[in-house]
Short mmCIF file of C-alpha atoms in Angstrom, two decimals:
data_model
loop_
_atom_site.label_atom_id
_atom_site.label_comp_id
_atom_site.label_asym_id
_atom_site.label_seq_id
_atom_site.Cartn_x
_atom_site.Cartn_y
_atom_site.Cartn_z
CA LEU O 410 -12.40 -3.17 -19.32
CA LEU O 411 -15.16 -5.73 -19.51
CA TYR O 412 -13.54 -7.79 -16.76
CA THR O 413 -13.24 -4.67 -14.59
CA TRP O 414 -16.85 -3.68 -15.18
CA THR O 415 -18.08 -7.11 -14.07
CA ALA O 416 -16.28 -6.98 -10.71
CA GLY O 417 -19.49 -7.67 -8.79
CA ASP O 418 -20.40 -10.80 -10.78
CA PRO O 419 -19.64 -14.38 -9.66
CA ALA O 420 -16.05 -15.44 -10.33
CA ALA O 421 -17.16 -18.40 -12.45
CA GLU O 422 -19.02 -16.09 -14.81
CA ARG O 423 -16.11 -13.66 -15.03
CA GLU O 424 -13.74 -16.51 -15.83
CA ARG O 425 -15.31 -16.77 -19.30
CA ILE O 426 -14.15 -13.23 -20.11
CA LEU O 427 -10.54 -14.08 -19.31
CA ARG O 428 -10.72 -17.34 -21.23
CA ARG O 429 -11.99 -15.44 -24.27
CA LEU O 430 -9.15 -12.92 -23.97
CA LEU O 431 -6.62 -15.76 -23.80
CA GLU O 432 -8.17 -17.31 -26.91
CA ILE O 433 -7.36 -14.05 -28.68
CA ASP O 434 -3.84 -13.86 -27.22
CA SER O 435 -2.55 -16.83 -25.27
CA ALA O 436 0.56 -14.88 -24.22
CA GLU O 437 -1.39 -12.09 -22.51
CA ALA O 438 0.32 -12.11 -19.11
CA TRP O 439 -2.18 -9.79 -17.42
CA ALA O 440 -5.05 -12.11 -18.33
CA LYS O 441 -3.07 -15.09 -17.00
CA ARG O 442 -2.47 -13.32 -13.69
CA GLU O 443 -6.11 -12.36 -13.36
CA LEU O 444 -7.17 -15.88 -14.25
CA ALA O 445 -4.97 -17.25 -11.46
CA VAL O 446 -6.64 -14.84 -8.99
CA ASN O 447 -10.06 -15.80 -10.33
CA LEU O 448 -9.41 -19.53 -9.98
CA ARG O 449 -8.14 -19.01 -6.43
CA GLN O 450 -11.38 -17.20 -5.61
CA GLN O 451 -13.26 -20.25 -6.87
CA GLY O 452 -11.16 -22.58 -4.72
CA ARG O 453 -9.58 -24.28 -7.76
CA LEU O 454 -6.13 -23.98 -6.26
CA ASP O 455 -4.16 -26.47 -8.35
CA GLU O 456 -5.37 -24.80 -11.56
CA ALA O 457 -4.67 -21.40 -10.04
CA LEU O 458 -1.09 -22.36 -9.23
CA ALA O 459 -0.41 -23.73 -12.71
CA THR O 460 -1.82 -20.55 -14.24
CA ALA O 461 0.16 -18.31 -11.89
CA VAL O 462 3.39 -20.13 -12.78
CA GLU O 463 2.62 -19.64 -16.49
CA ALA O 464 1.95 -15.94 -15.92
CA ALA O 465 5.22 -15.47 -14.02
CA ALA O 466 7.11 -17.21 -16.83
CA LEU O 467 5.56 -14.91 -19.44
CA GLU O 468 6.74 -11.78 -17.58
CA ALA O 469 9.50 -12.78 -15.18
CA GLY O 470 10.15 -9.17 -14.21
CA ASN O 471 6.55 -8.43 -13.26
CA THR O 472 6.24 -8.26 -9.50
CA TYR O 473 2.55 -9.19 -9.40
CA GLY O 474 3.06 -12.49 -11.19
CA HIS O 475 5.27 -13.64 -8.33
CA SER O 476 3.05 -12.31 -5.54
CA ILE O 477 -0.07 -13.92 -7.01
CA ALA O 478 1.77 -17.25 -7.12
CA GLY O 479 2.77 -16.63 -3.51
CA TYR O 480 -0.81 -16.18 -2.36
CA VAL O 481 -1.96 -19.30 -4.20
CA LEU O 482 0.82 -21.26 -2.49
CA LEU O 483 -0.27 -19.85 0.88
CA SER O 484 -3.79 -21.06 0.17
CA LEU O 485 -2.34 -24.50 -0.58
CA GLY O 486 -0.56 -24.54 2.78
CA ARG O 487 2.94 -24.22 1.31
CA PRO O 488 4.41 -21.17 3.11
CA GLY O 489 8.04 -22.03 2.33
CA GLU O 490 7.48 -21.87 -1.42
CA ALA O 491 5.23 -18.84 -0.97
CA THR O 492 8.08 -17.05 0.82
CA THR O 493 10.33 -17.57 -2.20
CA CYS O 494 7.68 -16.06 -4.49
CA PHE O 495 7.04 -13.06 -2.25
CA ARG O 496 10.75 -12.34 -1.93
CA GLU O 497 11.13 -12.45 -5.71
CA ALA O 498 8.13 -10.10 -6.06
CA ILE O 499 9.77 -7.60 -3.70
CA ARG O 500 13.09 -7.92 -5.52
CA CYS O 501 11.21 -6.93 -8.67
CA SER O 502 9.48 -4.04 -6.92
CA ALA O 503 9.40 -3.10 -3.25
CA ASP O 504 6.30 -1.05 -4.03
CA ASN O 505 4.24 -4.26 -4.13
CA ALA O 506 2.23 -3.86 -0.92
CA ASP O 507 0.55 -7.26 -1.32
CA ALA O 508 3.93 -8.97 -1.48
CA ILE O 509 5.12 -7.23 1.69
CA GLN O 510 2.10 -8.37 3.66
CA GLY O 511 2.23 -11.79 2.04
CA LEU O 512 5.85 -12.27 3.04
CA LEU O 513 4.96 -11.48 6.64
CA ASP O 514 1.99 -13.86 6.51
CA ALA O 515 4.21 -16.62 5.15
CA SER O 516 6.76 -15.98 7.89
CA ALA O 517 4.37 -16.20 10.82
CA GLY O 518 7.00 -17.81 13.03
CA SER O 519 9.25 -16.23 15.63
CA ALA O 520 9.59 -12.51 16.16
CA ALA O 521 13.16 -12.77 14.85
CA GLU O 522 11.91 -14.20 11.54
CA ARG O 523 9.39 -11.39 11.13
CA ARG O 524 12.04 -8.79 11.92
CA ALA O 525 14.29 -10.38 9.30
CA VAL O 526 11.47 -9.98 6.78
CA LEU O 527 11.15 -6.29 7.58
CA ASP O 528 14.92 -5.82 7.32
CA PHE O 529 14.79 -7.39 3.87
CA VAL O 530 11.90 -5.13 2.81
CA GLU O 531 13.55 -1.99 4.18
CA ASP O 532 16.80 -2.77 2.35
CA ARG O 533 14.92 -3.20 -0.94
CA LEU O 534 12.98 0.04 -0.36
CA LEU O 535 16.19 1.99 0.19
CA GLU O 536 18.14 0.48 -2.70
CA GLN O 537 15.44 0.49 -5.41
CA THR O 538 13.91 3.36 -7.33
CA VAL O 539 10.49 3.09 -5.72
CA PHE O 540 7.41 5.27 -6.14
CA GLY O 541 6.18 5.30 -2.56
CA GLU O 542 3.41 2.76 -2.05
CA GLY O 543 5.85 0.31 -0.52
CA LEU O 544 6.79 2.82 2.18
CA LEU O 545 3.19 3.12 3.33
CA ALA O 546 2.80 -0.67 3.22
CA PHE O 547 6.04 -1.12 5.17
CA ARG O 548 4.78 1.14 7.95
CA GLU O 549 1.50 -0.77 8.23
CA ALA O 550 3.25 -4.15 8.19
CA ALA O 551 5.92 -3.14 10.72
CA ARG O 552 3.57 -1.67 13.32
CA GLY O 553 2.85 -5.04 14.86
CA VAL O 554 6.45 -6.28 14.73
CA LEU O 555 8.90 -3.46 15.50
CA THR O 556 8.83 -1.27 18.57
CA ARG O 557 7.63 2.27 18.01
CA ALA O 558 11.18 3.59 18.37
CA GLU O 559 12.56 1.05 15.89
CA LEU O 560 9.89 1.88 13.33
CA LEU O 561 10.52 5.59 13.82
CA ASP O 562 14.21 5.06 13.05
CA ALA O 563 13.33 3.12 9.89
CA LEU O 564 10.89 5.79 8.70
CA ARG O 565 13.43 8.53 9.37
CA ARG O 566 15.93 6.64 7.23
CA ALA O 567 13.40 6.35 4.42
CA HIS O 568 12.51 10.03 4.70
CA GLU O 569 16.16 11.04 4.62
CA LYS O 570 16.85 8.80 1.60
CA ARG O 571 13.73 9.71 -0.41
CA PRO O 572 12.46 13.19 0.51
CA ASP O 573 11.17 13.41 -3.07
CA LEU O 574 8.37 10.94 -2.24
CA TRP O 575 5.30 12.34 -0.48
CA HIS O 576 4.70 8.84 0.88
CA ALA O 577 7.90 9.11 2.97
CA TRP O 578 6.61 12.33 4.54
CA SER O 579 3.15 10.90 5.20
CA ALA O 580 4.44 7.66 6.75
CA LEU O 581 6.77 9.59 9.07
CA CYS O 582 4.06 12.09 10.00
CA ARG O 583 1.54 9.38 10.85
CA HIS O 584 3.97 7.44 12.98
CA LEU O 585 5.03 10.54 14.88
CA SER O 586 1.34 11.17 15.52
CA ASP O 587 0.91 7.57 16.75
CA MET O 588 3.75 8.21 19.21
CA VAL O 589 1.99 11.40 20.35
CA LEU O 590 4.94 13.47 19.13
CA VAL O 591 2.39 15.94 17.88
CA TYR O 592 4.59 19.02 17.53
CA GLU O 593 7.15 17.21 15.39
CA ALA O 594 4.40 15.51 13.40
CA LEU O 595 2.76 18.88 12.77
CA ASP O 596 6.07 20.29 11.53
CA VAL O 597 6.48 17.35 9.12
CA ALA O 598 2.87 17.71 7.94
CA ARG O 599 3.22 21.44 7.26
CA HIS O 600 6.45 20.97 5.33
CA SER O 601 4.91 18.12 3.34
CA THR O 602 1.95 20.24 2.21
CA GLU O 603 4.34 23.03 1.23
CA ARG O 604 6.45 20.65 -0.82
CA PHE O 605 3.55 18.62 -2.27
CA PRO O 606 0.55 20.99 -2.22
CA MET O 607 -1.45 18.93 -4.72
CA ILE O 608 -1.61 15.69 -2.68
CA PRO O 609 -4.94 15.51 -0.81
CA LEU O 610 -3.78 12.78 1.60
CA LEU O 611 -1.13 15.12 3.03
CA TRP O 612 -3.78 17.72 3.76
CA LEU O 613 -5.76 14.98 5.51
CA ASP O 614 -2.69 14.20 7.65
CA LEU O 615 -2.57 17.86 8.61
CA THR O 616 -6.31 17.83 9.33
CA HIS O 617 -5.89 14.99 11.81
CA LEU O 618 -3.08 16.78 13.63
CA HIS O 619 -5.06 19.98 13.99
CA TYR O 620 -7.88 17.82 15.33
CA ALA O 621 -5.54 16.29 17.91
CA ARG O 622 -4.50 19.78 19.01
CA LEU O 623 -8.15 20.95 19.19
CA GLU O 624 -7.42 23.58 16.52
CA LEU O 625 -10.86 23.54 14.95
CA TYR O 626 -10.55 26.33 12.40
CA GLN O 627 -7.14 25.11 11.17
CA GLN O 628 -8.66 21.63 10.92
CA ILE O 629 -11.48 22.93 8.73
CA GLU O 630 -9.04 24.92 6.58
CA ALA O 631 -6.80 21.90 5.99
CA PHE O 632 -9.71 19.61 5.14
CA SER O 633 -11.13 22.25 2.82
CA ARG O 634 -7.84 22.12 0.89
CA CYS O 635 -8.17 18.34 0.76
CA LEU O 636 -11.69 18.58 -0.66
CA ALA O 637 -10.68 21.26 -3.14
CA LEU O 638 -8.14 18.83 -4.60
CA ASN O 639 -10.49 15.84 -4.43
CA PRO O 640 -14.19 16.73 -4.06
CA ALA O 641 -15.08 13.02 -4.04
CA TRP O 642 -12.99 12.32 -0.94
CA THR O 643 -14.68 9.76 1.28
CA LYS O 644 -12.33 9.44 4.25
CA SER O 645 -13.63 11.09 7.40
CA PRO O 646 -11.56 13.92 8.89
CA PHE O 647 -13.23 13.18 12.25
CA SER O 648 -16.26 15.13 13.36
CA LEU O 649 -16.61 18.70 12.15
CA PRO O 650 -19.47 20.83 13.53
CA LEU O 651 -21.93 21.36 10.68
CA SER O 652 -22.41 25.01 11.65
CA LEU O 653 -18.74 25.63 10.90
CA CYS O 654 -18.66 23.61 7.67
CA ARG O 655 -21.29 25.68 5.85
#
């Protein structure tokens, strides 16, 4: 908690908190991972790598230990080794959004290499018991690599395989909207809010679609549902006339 509360302080000062925690328990893997991130922020890359390797050894099945090591290796200019770490992170959990982006960053070669990365990620997403964050990360990562039609096919496969995840509905809805397939996107958005009525992000998806169709009152109604679920929501639903929001 103390380390979290000091997030705005200089990394060198925060390092002392992690060192103290590791004095109490030298096998605390979370503290090791955070220390590796902290050292990377300070530019102490060799120390960061050694610490990241120790953290991954303490909890070999923890996805973030491998992805943190991957990012340190990227900072050291060693993309081949970073690729191995990111792949292992995704094998542990395809919900690790940082690992998905990191694997693409480490494979900044030909288009064929980047497509192979996305094929690997998609296969892991479909075979693992995931919780959804990886699906949203996959869509963001694939937008600059796959064609719109190819990405649509991939998101349809994910939606068909995991209709129990609201993330699969949202990713499909957003991509349909990007392709200006507004009627189909609206149908997906309506069904998603019926199936998952307590997820504010789905109501925001619906808000955006009503905005695209110039359906002002439906837009306000959908965003009102979003705010009712999360009054502290900060994402803009586009411009709503103040006279109609009172």
